[in-house]
mmCIF file with all atom_site columns, C-alpha atoms in Angstrom:
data_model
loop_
_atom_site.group_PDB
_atom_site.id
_atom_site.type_symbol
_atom_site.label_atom_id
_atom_site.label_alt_id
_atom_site.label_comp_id
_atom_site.label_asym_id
_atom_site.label_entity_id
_atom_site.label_seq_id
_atom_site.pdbx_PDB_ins_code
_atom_site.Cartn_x
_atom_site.Cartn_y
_atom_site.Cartn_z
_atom_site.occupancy
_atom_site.B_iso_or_equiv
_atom_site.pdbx_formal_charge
_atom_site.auth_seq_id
_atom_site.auth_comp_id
_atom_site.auth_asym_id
_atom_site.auth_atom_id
_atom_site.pdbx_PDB_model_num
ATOM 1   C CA . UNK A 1 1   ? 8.944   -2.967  14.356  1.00 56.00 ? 1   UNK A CA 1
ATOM 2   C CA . UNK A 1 2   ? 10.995  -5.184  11.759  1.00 71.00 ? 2   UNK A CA 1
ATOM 3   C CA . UNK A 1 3   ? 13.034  -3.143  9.121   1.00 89.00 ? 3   UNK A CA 1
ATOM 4   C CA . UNK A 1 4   ? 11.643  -1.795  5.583   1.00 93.00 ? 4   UNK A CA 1
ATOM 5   C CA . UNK A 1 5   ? 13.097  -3.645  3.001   1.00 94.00 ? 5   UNK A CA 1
ATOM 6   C CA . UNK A 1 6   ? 15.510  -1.609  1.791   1.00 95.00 ? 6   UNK A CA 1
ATOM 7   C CA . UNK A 1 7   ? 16.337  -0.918  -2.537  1.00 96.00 ? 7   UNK A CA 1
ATOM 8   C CA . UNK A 1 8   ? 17.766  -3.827  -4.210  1.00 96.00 ? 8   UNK A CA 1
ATOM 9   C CA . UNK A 1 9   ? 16.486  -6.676  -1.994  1.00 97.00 ? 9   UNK A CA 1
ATOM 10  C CA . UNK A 1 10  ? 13.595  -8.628  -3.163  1.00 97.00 ? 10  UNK A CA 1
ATOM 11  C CA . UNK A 1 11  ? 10.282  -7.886  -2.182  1.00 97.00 ? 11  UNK A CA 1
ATOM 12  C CA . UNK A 1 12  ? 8.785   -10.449 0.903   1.00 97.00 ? 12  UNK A CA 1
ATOM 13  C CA . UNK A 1 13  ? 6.347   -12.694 -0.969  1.00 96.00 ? 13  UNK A CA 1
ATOM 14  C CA . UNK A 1 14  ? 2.901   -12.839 0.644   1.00 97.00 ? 14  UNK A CA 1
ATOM 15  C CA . UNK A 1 15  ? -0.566  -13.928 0.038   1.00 97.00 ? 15  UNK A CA 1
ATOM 16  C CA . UNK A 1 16  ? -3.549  -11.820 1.140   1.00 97.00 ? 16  UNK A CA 1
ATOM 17  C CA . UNK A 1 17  ? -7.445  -11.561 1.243   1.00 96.00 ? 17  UNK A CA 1
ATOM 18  C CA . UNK A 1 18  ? -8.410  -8.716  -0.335  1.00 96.00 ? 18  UNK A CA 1
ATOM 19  C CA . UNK A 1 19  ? -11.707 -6.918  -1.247  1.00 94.00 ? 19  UNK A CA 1
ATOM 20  C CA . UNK A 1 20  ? -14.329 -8.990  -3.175  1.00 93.00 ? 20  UNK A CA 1
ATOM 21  C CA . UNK A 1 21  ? -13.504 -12.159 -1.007  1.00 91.00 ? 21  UNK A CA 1
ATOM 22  C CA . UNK A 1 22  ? -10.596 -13.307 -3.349  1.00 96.00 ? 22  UNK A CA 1
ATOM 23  C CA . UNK A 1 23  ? -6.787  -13.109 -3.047  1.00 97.00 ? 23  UNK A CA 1
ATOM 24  C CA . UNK A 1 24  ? -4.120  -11.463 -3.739  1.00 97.00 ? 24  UNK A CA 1
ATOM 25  C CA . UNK A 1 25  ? -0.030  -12.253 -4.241  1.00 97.00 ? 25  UNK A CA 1
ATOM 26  C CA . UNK A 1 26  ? 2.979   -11.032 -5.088  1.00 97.00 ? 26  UNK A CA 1
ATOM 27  C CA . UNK A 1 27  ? 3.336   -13.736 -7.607  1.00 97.00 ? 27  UNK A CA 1
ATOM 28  C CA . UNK A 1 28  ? -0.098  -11.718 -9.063  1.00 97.00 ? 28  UNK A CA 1
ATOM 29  C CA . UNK A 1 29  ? 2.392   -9.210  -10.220 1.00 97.00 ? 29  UNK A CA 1
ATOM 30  C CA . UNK A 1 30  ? 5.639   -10.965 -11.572 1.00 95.00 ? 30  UNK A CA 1
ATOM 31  C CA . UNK A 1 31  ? 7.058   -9.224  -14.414 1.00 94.00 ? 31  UNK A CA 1
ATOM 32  C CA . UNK A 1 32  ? 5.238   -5.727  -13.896 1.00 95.00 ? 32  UNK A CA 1
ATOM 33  C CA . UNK A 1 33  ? 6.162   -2.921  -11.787 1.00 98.00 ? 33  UNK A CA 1
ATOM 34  C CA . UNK A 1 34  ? 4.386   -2.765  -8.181  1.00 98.00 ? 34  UNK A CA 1
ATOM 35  C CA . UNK A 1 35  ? 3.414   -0.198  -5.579  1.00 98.00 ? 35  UNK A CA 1
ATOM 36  C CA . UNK A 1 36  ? 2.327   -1.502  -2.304  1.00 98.00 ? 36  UNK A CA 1
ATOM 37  C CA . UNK A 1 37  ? 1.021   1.540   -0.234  1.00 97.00 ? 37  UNK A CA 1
ATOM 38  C CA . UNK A 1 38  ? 0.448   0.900   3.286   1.00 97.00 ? 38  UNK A CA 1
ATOM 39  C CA . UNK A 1 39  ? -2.265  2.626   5.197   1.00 96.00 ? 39  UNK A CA 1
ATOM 40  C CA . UNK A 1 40  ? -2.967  3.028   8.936   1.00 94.00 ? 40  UNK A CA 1
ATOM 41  C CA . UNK A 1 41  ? -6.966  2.285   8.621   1.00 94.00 ? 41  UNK A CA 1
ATOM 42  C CA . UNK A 1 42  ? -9.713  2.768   5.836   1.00 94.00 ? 42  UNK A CA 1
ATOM 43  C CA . UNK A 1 43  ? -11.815 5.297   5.710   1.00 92.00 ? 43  UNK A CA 1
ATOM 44  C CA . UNK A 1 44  ? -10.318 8.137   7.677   1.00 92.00 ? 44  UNK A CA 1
ATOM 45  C CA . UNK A 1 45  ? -9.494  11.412  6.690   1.00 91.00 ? 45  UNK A CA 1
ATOM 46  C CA . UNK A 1 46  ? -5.983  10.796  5.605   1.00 93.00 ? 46  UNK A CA 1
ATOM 47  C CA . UNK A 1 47  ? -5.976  7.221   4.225   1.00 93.00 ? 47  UNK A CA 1
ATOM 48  C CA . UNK A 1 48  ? -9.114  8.420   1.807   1.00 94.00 ? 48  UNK A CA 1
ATOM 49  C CA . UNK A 1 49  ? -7.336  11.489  0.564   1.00 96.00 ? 49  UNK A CA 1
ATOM 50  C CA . UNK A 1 50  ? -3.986  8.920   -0.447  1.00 96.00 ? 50  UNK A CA 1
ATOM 51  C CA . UNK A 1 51  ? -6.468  6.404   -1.726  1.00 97.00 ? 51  UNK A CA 1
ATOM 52  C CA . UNK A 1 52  ? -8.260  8.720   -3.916  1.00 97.00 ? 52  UNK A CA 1
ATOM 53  C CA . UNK A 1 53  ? -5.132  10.500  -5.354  1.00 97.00 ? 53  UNK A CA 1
ATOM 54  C CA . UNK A 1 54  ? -3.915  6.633   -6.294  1.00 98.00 ? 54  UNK A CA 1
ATOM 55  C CA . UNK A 1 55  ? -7.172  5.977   -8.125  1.00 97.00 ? 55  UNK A CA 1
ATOM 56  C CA . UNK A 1 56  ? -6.857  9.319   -9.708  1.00 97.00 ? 56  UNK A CA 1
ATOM 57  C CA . UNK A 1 57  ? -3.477  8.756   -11.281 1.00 98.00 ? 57  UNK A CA 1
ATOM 58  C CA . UNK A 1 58  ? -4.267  4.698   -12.149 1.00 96.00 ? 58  UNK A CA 1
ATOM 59  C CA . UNK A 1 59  ? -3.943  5.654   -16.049 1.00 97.00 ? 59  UNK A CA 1
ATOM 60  C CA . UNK A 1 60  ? -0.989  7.019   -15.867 1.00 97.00 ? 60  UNK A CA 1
ATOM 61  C CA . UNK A 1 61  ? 0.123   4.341   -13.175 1.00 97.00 ? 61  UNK A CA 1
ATOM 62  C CA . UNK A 1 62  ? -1.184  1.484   -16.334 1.00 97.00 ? 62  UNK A CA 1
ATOM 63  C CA . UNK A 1 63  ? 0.502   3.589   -19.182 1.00 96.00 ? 63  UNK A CA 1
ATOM 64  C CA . UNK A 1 64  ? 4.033   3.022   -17.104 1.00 96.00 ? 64  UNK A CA 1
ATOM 65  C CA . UNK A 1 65  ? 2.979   -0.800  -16.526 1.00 96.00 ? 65  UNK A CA 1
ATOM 66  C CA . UNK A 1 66  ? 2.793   -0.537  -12.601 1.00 97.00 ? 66  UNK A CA 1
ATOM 67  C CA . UNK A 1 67  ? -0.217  -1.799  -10.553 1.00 98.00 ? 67  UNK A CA 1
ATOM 68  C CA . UNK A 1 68  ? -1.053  -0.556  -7.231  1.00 98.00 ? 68  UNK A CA 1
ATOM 69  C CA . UNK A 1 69  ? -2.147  -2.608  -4.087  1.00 98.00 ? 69  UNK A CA 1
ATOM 70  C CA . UNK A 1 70  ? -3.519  -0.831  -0.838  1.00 98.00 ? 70  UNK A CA 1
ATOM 71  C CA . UNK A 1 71  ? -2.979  -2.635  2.203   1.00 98.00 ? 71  UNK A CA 1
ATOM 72  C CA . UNK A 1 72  ? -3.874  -2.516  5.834   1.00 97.00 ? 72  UNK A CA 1
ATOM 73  C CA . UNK A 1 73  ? -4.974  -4.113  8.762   1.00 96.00 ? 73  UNK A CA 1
ATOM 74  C CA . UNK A 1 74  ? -8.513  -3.836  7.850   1.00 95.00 ? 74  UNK A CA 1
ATOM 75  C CA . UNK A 1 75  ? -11.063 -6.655  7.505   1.00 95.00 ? 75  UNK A CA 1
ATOM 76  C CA . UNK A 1 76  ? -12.161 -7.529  4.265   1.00 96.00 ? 76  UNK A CA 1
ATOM 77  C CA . UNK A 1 77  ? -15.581 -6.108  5.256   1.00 95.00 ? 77  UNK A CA 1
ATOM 78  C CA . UNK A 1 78  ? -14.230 -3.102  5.834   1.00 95.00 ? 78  UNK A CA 1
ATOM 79  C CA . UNK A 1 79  ? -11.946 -2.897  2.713   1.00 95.00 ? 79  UNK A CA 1
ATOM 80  C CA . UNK A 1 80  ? -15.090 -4.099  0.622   1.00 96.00 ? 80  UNK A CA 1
ATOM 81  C CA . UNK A 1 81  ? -16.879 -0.854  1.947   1.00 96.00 ? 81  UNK A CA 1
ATOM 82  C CA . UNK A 1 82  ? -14.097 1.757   1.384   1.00 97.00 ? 82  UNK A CA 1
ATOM 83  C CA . UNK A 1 83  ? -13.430 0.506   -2.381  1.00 96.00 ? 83  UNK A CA 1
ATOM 84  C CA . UNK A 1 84  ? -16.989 0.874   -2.773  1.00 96.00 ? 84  UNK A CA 1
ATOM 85  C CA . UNK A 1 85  ? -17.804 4.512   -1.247  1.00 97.00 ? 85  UNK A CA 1
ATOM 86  C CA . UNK A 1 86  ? -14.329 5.832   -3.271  1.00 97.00 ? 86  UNK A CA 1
ATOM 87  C CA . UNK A 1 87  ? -14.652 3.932   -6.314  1.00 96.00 ? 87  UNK A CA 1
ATOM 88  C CA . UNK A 1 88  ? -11.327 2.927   -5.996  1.00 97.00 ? 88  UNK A CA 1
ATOM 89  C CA . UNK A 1 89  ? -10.306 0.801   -9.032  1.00 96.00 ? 89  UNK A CA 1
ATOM 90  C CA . UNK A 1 90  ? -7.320  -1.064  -7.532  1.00 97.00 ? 90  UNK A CA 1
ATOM 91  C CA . UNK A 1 91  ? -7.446  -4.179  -4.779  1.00 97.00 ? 91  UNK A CA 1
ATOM 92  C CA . UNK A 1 92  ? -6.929  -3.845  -1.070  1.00 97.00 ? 92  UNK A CA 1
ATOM 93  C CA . UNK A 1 93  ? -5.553  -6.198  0.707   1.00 97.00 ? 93  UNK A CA 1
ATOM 94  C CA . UNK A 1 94  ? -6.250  -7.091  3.935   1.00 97.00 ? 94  UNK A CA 1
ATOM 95  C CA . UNK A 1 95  ? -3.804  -8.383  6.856   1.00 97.00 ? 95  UNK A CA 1
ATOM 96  C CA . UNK A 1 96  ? -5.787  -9.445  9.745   1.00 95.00 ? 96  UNK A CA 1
ATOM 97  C CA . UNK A 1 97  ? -2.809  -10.825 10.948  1.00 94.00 ? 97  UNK A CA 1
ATOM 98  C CA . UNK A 1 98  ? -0.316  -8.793  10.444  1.00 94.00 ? 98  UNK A CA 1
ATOM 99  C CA . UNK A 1 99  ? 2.204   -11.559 8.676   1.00 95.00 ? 99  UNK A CA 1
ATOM 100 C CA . UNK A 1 100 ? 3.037   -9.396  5.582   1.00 96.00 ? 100 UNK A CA 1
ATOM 101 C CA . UNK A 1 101 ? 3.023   -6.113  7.322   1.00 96.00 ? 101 UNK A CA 1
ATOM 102 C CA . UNK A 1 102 ? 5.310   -7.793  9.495   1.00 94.00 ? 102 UNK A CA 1
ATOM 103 C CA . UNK A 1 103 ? 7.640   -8.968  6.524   1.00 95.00 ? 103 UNK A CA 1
ATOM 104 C CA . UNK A 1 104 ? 7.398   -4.997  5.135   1.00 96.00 ? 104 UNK A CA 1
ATOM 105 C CA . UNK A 1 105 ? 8.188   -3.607  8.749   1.00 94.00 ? 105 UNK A CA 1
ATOM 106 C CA . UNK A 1 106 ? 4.938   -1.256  9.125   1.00 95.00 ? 106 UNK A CA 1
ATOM 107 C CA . UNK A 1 107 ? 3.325   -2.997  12.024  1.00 93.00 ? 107 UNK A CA 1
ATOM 108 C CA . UNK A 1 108 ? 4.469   -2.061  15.050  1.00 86.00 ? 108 UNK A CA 1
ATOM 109 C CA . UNK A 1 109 ? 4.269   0.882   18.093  1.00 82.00 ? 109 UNK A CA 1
ATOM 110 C CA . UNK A 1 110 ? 2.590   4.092   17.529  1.00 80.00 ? 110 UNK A CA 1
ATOM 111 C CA . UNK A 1 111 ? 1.659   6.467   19.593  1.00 79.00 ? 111 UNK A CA 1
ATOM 112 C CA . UNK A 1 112 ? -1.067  9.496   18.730  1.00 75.00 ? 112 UNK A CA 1
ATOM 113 C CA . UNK A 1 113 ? -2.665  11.972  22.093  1.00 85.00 ? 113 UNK A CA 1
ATOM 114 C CA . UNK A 1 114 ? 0.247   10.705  24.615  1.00 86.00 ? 114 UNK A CA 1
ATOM 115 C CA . UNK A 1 115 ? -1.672  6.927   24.231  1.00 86.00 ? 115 UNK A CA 1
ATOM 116 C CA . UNK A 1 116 ? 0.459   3.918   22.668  1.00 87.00 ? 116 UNK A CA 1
ATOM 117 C CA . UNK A 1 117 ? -1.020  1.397   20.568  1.00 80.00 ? 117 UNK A CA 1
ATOM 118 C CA . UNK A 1 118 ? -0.382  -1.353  17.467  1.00 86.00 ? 118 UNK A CA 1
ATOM 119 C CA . UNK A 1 119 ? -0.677  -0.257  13.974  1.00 87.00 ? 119 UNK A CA 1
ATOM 120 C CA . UNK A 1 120 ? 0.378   0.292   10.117  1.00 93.00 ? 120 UNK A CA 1
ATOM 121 C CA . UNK A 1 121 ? 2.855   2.523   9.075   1.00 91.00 ? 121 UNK A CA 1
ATOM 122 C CA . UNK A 1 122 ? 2.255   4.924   6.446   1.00 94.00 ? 122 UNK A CA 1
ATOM 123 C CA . UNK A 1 123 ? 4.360   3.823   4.129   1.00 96.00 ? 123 UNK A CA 1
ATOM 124 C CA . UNK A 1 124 ? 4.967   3.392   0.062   1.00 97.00 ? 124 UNK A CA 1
ATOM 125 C CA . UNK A 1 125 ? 7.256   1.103   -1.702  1.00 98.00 ? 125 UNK A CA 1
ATOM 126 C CA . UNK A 1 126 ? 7.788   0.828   -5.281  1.00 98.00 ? 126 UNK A CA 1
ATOM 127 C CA . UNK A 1 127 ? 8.674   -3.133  -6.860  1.00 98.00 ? 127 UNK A CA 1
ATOM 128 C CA . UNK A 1 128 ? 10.571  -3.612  -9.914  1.00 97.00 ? 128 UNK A CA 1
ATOM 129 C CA . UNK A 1 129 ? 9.904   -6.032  -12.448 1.00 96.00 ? 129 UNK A CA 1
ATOM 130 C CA . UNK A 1 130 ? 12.603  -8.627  -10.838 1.00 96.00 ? 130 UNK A CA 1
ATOM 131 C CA . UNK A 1 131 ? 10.532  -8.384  -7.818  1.00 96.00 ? 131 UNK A CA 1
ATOM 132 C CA . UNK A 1 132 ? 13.144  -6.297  -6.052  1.00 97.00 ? 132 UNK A CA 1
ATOM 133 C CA . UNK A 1 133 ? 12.546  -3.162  -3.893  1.00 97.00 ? 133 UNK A CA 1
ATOM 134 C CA . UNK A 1 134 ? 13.395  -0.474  -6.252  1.00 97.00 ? 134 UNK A CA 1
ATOM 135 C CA . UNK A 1 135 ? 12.281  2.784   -3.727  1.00 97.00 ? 135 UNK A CA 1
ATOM 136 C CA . UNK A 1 136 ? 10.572  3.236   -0.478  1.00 97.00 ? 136 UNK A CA 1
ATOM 137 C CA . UNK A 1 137 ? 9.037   5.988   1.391   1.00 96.00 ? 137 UNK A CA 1
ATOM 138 C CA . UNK A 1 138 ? 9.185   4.895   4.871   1.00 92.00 ? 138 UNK A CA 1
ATOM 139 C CA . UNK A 1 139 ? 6.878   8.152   6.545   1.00 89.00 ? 139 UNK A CA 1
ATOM 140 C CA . UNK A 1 140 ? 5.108   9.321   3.414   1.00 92.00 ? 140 UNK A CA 1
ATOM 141 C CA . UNK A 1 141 ? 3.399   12.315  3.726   1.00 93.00 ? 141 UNK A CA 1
ATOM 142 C CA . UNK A 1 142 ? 0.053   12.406  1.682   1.00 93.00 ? 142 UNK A CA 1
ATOM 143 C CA . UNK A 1 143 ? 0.155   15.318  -0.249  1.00 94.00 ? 143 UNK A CA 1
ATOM 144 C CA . UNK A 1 144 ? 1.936   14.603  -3.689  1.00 95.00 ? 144 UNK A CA 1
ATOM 145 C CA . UNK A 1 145 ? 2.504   11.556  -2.652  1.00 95.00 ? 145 UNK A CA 1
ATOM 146 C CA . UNK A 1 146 ? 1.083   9.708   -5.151  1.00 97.00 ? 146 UNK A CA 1
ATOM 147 C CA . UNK A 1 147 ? 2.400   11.625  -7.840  1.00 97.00 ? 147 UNK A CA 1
ATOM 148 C CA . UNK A 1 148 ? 5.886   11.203  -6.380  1.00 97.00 ? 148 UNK A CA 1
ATOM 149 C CA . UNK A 1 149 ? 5.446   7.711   -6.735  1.00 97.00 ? 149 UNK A CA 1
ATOM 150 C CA . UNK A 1 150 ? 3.963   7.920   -10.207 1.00 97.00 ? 150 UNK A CA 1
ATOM 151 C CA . UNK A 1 151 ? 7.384   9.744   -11.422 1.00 97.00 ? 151 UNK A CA 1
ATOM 152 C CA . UNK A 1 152 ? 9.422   7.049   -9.513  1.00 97.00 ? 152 UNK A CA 1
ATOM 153 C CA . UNK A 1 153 ? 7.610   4.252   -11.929 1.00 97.00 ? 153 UNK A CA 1
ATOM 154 C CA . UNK A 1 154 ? 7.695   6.221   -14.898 1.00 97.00 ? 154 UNK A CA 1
ATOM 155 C CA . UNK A 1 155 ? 11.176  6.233   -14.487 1.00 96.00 ? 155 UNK A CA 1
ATOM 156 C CA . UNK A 1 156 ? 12.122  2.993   -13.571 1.00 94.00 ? 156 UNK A CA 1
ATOM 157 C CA . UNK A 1 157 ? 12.522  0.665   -16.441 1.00 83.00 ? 157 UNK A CA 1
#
């Protein structure tokens, strides 16, 4: 697994499909604040509960001028379906090929019930407005996660 980009280096650029057929960039976001949260698959227990406490706090997430992008190896079928069962009101990007979760070192080994396999990282990082990492959370836990992000944007300028 490649390394997390670590505060103060700038954020990998990338270019993904996302739900609703259309893309998304980093470029999408220049000037405004930025959390990418990384997700091992949509739909499960876990993923849903970070997902909906995201789209719960997306006011207060606008109010402090930060957008929020999902992202995970999911097809864009399958991201299409989760937004729409959750109502989530943010995109979700999808990386098929695992290029940018490459670039944000969450792809790699896992291993869950003794077995090994590929997959995404839990994982949160916060972009500032210069397109630099300004926090990460490299093994978030999902409780109060989101609003432990929330405070991080509030208080970055």
């Amino acid at each position: 697994m490649a390394q997390i980009p670590q505060p103060g280096t700038p954020a990998p650029a990338f270019k993904l499909k996302r739900d609703g057929g259309s893309e998304v960039s980093l470029k999408d976001y220049a000037g405004r604040k930025l959390v990418i949260y990384f997700y091992p698959k949509a739909d499960t227990p876990g993923c849903t509960k970070e997902a909906i406490a995201f789209n719960g706090l997306r006011a207060q997430f606008a109010a402090a001028d930060t957008a929020i992008l999902g992202v995970s190896a999911d097809a864009v079928a399958a991201q299409d379906k989760f937004k729409a069962k959750y109502e989530l009101d943010f995109p979700l990007g999808s990386d098929e090929t695992h290029a940018m979760l490459d670039a944000y070192g969450v792809w790699g080994e896992k291993s869950m019930y003794g077995k090994t396999y590929m997959g995404v990282a839990r994982a949160t990082l916060l972009v500032g407005r210069d397109g630099k990492i300004a926090q990460v959370w490299p093994k978030v836990k999902v409780d109060g996660h989101a609003e432990e992000v929330l405070k991080a944007a509030q208080a970055l300028a």
